[in-house]
PDB file of C-alpha atoms in Angstrom:
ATOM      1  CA  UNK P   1      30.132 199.997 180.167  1.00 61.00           C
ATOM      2  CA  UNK P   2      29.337 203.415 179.699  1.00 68.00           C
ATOM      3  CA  UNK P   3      25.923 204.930 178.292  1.00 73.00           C
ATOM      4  CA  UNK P   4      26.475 206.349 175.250  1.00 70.00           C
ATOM      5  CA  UNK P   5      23.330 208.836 175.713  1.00 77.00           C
ATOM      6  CA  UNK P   6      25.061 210.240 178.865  1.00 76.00           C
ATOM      7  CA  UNK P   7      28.346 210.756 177.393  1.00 68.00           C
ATOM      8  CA  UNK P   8      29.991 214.172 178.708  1.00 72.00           C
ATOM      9  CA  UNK P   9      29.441 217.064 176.142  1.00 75.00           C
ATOM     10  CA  UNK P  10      32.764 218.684 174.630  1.00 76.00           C
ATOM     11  CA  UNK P  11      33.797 221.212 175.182  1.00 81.00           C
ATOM     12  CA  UNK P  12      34.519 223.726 172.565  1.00 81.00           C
ATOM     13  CA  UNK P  13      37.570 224.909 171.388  1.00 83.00           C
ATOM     14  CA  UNK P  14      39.062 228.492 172.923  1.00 82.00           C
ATOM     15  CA  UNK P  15      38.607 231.547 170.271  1.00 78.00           C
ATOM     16  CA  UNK P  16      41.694 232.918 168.051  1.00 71.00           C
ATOM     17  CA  UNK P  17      43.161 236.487 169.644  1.00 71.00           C
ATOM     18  CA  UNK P  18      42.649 239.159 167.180  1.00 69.00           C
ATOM     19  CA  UNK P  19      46.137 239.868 166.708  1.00 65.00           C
ATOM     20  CA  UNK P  20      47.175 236.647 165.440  1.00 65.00           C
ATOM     21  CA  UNK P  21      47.892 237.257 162.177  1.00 66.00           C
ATOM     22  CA  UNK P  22      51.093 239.373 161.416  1.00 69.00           C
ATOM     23  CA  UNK P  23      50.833 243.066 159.967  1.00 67.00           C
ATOM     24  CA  UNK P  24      52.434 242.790 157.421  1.00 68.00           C
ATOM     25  CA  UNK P  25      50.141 240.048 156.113  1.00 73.00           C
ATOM     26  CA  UNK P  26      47.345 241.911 156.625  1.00 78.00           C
ATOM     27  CA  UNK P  27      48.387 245.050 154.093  1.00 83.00           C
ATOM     28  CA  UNK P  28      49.544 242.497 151.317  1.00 84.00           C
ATOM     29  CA  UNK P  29      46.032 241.188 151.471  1.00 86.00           C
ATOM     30  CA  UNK P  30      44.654 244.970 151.293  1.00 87.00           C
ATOM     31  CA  UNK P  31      46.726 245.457 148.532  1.00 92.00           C
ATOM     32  CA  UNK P  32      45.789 242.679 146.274  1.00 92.00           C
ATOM     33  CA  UNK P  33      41.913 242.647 146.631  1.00 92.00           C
ATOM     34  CA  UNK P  34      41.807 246.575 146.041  1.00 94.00           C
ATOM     35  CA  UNK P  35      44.329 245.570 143.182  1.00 94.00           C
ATOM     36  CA  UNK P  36      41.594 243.344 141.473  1.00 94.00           C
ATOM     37  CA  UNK P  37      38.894 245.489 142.454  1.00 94.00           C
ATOM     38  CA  UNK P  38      40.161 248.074 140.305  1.00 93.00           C
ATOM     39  CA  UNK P  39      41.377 245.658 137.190  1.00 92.00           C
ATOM     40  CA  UNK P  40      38.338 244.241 136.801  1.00 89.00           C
ATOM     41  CA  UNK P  41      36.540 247.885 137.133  1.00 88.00           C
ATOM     42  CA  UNK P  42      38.412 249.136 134.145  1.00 86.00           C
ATOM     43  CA  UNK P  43      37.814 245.684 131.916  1.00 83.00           C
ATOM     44  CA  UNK P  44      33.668 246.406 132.551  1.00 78.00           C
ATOM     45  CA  UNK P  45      34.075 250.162 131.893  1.00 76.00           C
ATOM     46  CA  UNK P  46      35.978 249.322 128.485  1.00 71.00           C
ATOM     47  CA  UNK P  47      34.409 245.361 127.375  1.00 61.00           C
ATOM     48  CA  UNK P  48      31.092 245.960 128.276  1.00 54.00           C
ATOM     49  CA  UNK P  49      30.847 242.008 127.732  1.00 55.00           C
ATOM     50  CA  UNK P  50      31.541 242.157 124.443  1.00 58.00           C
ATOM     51  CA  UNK P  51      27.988 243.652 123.945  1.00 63.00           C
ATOM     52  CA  UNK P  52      27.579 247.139 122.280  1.00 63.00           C
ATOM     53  CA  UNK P  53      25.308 249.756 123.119  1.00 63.00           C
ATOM     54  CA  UNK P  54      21.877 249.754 120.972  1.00 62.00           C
ATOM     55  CA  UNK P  55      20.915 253.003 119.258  1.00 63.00           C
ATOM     56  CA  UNK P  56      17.544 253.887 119.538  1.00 67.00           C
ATOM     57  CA  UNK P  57      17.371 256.415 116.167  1.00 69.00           C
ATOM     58  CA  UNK P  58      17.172 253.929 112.865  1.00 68.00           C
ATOM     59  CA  UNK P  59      19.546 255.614 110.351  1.00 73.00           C
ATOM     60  CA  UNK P  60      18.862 254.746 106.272  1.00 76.00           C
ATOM     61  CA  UNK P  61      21.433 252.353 105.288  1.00 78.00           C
ATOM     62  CA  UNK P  62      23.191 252.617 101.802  1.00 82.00           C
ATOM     63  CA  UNK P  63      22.987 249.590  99.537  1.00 83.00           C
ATOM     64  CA  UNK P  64      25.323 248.830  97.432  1.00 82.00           C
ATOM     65  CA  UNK P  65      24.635 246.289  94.629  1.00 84.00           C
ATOM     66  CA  UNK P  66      27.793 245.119  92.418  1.00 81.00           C
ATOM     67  CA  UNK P  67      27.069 243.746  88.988  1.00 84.00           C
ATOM     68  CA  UNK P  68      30.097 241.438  87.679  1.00 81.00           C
ATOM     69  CA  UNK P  69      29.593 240.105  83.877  1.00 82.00           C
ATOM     70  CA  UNK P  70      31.377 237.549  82.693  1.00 79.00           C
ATOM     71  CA  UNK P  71      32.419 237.504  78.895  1.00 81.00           C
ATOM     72  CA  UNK P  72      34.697 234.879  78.047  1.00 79.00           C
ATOM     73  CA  UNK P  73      38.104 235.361  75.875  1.00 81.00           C
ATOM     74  CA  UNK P  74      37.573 234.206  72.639  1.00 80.00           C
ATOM     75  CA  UNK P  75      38.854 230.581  72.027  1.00 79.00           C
ATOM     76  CA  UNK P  76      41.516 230.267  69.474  1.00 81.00           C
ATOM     77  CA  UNK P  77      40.175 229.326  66.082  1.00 82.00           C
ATOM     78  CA  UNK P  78      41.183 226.328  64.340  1.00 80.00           C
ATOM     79  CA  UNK P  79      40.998 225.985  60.731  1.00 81.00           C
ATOM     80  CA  UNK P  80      41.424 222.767  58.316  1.00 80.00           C
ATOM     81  CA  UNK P  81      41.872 223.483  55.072  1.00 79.00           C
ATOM     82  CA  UNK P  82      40.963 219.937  53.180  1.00 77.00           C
ATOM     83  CA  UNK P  83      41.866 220.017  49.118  1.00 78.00           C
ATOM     84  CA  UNK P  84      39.002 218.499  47.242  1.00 74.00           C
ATOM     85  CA  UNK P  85      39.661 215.772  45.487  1.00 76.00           C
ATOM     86  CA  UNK P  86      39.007 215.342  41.854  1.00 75.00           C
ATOM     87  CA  UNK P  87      36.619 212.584  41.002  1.00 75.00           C
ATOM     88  CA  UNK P  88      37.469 210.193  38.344  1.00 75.00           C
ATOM     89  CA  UNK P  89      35.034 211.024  35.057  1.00 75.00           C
ATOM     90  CA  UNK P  90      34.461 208.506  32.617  1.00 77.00           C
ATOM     91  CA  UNK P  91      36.493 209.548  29.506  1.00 75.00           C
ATOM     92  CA  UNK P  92      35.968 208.412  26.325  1.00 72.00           C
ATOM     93  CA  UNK P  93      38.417 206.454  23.973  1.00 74.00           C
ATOM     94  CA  UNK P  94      38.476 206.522  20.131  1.00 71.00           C
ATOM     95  CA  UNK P  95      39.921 203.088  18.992  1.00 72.00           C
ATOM     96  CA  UNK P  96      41.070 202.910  15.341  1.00 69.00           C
ATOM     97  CA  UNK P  97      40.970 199.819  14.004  1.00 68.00           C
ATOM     98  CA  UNK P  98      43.609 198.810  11.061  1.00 63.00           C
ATOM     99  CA  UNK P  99      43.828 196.140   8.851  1.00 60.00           C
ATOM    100  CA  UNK P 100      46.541 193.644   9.920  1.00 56.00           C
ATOM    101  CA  UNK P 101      49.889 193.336   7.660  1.00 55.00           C
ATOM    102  CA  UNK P 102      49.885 190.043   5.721  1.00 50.00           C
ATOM    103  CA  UNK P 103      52.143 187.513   7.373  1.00 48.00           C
ATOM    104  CA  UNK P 104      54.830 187.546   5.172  1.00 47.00           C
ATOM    105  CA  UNK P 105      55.669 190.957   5.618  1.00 42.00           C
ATOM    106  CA  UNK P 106      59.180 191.438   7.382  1.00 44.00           C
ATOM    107  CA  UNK P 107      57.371 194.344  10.596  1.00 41.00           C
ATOM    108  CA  UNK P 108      56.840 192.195  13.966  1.00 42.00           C
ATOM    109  CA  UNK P 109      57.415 188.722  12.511  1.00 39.00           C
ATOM    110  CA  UNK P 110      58.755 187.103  15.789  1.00 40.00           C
ATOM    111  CA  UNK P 111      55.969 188.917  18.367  1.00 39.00           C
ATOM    112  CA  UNK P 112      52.813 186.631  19.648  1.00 39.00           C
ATOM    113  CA  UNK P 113      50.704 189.406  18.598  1.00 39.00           C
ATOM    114  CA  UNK P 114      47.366 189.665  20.438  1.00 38.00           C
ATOM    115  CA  UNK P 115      46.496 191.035  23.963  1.00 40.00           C
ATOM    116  CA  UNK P 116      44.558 193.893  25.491  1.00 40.00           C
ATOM    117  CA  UNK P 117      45.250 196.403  22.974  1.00 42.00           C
ATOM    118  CA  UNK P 118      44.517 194.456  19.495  1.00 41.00           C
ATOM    119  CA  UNK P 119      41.156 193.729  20.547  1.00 50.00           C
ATOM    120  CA  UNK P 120      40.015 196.683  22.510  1.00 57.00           C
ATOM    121  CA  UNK P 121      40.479 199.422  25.176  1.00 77.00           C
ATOM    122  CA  UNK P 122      38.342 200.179  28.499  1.00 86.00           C
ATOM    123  CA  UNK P 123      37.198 203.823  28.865  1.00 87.00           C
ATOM    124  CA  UNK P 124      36.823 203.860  32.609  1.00 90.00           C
ATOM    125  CA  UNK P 125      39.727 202.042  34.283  1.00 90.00           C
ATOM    126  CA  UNK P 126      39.894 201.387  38.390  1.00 89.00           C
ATOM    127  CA  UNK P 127      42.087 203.276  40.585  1.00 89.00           C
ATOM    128  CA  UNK P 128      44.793 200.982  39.952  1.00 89.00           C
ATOM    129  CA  UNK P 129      44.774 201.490  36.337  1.00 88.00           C
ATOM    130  CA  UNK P 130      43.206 197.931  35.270  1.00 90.00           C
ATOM    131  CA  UNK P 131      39.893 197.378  33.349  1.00 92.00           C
ATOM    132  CA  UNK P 132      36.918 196.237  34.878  1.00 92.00           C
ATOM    133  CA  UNK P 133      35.375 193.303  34.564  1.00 92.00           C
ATOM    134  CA  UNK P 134      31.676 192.090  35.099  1.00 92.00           C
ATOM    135  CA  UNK P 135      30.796 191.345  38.252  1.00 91.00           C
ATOM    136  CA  UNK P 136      33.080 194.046  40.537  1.00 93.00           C
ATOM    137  CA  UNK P 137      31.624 196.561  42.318  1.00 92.00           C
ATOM    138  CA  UNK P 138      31.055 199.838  40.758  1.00 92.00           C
ATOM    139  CA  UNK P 139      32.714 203.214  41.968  1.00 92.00           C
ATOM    140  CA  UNK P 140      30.235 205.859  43.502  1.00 92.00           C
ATOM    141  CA  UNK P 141      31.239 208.372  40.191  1.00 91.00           C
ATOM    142  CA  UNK P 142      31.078 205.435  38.007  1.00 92.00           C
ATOM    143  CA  UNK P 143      27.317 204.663  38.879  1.00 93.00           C
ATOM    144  CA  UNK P 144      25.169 204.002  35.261  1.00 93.00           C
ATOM    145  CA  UNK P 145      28.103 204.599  33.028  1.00 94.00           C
ATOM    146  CA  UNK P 146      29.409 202.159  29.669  1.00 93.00           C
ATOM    147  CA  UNK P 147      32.395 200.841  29.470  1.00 93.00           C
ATOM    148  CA  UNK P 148      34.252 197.937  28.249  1.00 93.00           C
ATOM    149  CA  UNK P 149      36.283 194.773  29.680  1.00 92.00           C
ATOM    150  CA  UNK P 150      39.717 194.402  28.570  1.00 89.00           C
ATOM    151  CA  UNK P 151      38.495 191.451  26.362  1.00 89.00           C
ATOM    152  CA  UNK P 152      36.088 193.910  24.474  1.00 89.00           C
ATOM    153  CA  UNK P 153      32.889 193.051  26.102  1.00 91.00           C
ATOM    154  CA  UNK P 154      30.512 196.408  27.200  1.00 93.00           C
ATOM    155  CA  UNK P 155      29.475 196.309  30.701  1.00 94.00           C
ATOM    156  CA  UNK P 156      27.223 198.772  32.676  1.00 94.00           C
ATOM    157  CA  UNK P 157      27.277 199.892  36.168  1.00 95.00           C
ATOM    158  CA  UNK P 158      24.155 198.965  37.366  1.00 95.00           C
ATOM    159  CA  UNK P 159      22.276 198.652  40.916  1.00 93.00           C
ATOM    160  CA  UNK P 160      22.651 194.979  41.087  1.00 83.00           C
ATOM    161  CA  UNK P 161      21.646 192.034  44.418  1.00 82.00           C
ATOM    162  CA  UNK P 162      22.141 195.604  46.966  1.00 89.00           C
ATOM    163  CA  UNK P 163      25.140 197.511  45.131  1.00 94.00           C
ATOM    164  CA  UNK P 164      26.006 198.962  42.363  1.00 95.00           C
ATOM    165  CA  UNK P 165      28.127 196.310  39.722  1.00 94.00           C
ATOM    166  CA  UNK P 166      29.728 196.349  36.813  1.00 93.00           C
ATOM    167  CA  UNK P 167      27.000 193.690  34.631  1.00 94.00           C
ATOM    168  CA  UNK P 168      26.866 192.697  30.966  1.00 92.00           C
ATOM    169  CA  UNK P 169      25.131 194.285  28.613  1.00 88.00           C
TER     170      UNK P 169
END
């Protein structure tokens, strides 16, 4: 076995000629670094890196200040024209009373006679056109006025247990 500390020393490798390389070669590579040496010379001269050149001087610089005002169109107007309505007054009846015609007497001989109208008429009537009668609630307009039931009786509108009733006199 051999020593490995003794082993023989290479020996190196013979050097390239000079003229190796063909001439050709050579000018293409002449050609194409001077070609980038210039390119990138012009893109310094003109970028600059992006950055530009700082003036010293300070120059006053104009302000200008714009003022913009709003003022809204005008809204189209809407108008409801509402008809008042006439509130019910309490009118007042005149009743004539007449004497009745004696029984033998030929006028109305086969009628029942009696109802509303022989006995009495209500001055203030509901909005249905019936009397009132004690008890029902009053209307707002109606509120202390006299009337009577269609029987005759006179009832008042009165504030009554939280609202305003027709009650008996």
């Amino acid at each position: 076995m051999a020593n490995p500390y003794n082993a023989p020393t290479p020996t190196p490798p013979t050097p390239r000629p000079p003229d190796s390389r063909p001439l050709r070669k050579r000018v293409l590579v002449w050609i194409g670094g001077s070609g980038l040496f210039i390119a990138g010379a012009l893109i310094a001269a003109n970028g600059g890196d992006g950055q530009e050149a700082v003036e010293t001087g300070v120059k006053p610089a104009t302000t200008i200040t714009a003022t913009v005002t709003a003022t809204p169109e005008p809204a189209p107007t809407v108008t409801e024209t509402l008809k008042a309505k006439t509130q019910p007054r309490p009118t007042v009846t005149v009743t004539k009373t007449a004497a009745a015609e004696a029984a033998d007497s030929d006028s109305d001989s086969g009628s029942g006679g009696g109802g509303q109208d022989s006995v009495g008429t209500c001055s203030i009537r509901s909005n249905s056109g019936n009397c009132y009668s004690a008890g029902q609630f009053c209307r707002n307009s109606d509120h202390g006025a006299t009337t009577t039931t269609a029987a005759g009786t006179r009832i008042k509108c009165a504030y009554s247990s939280n609202a305003w009733r027709w009650t008996s006199i």
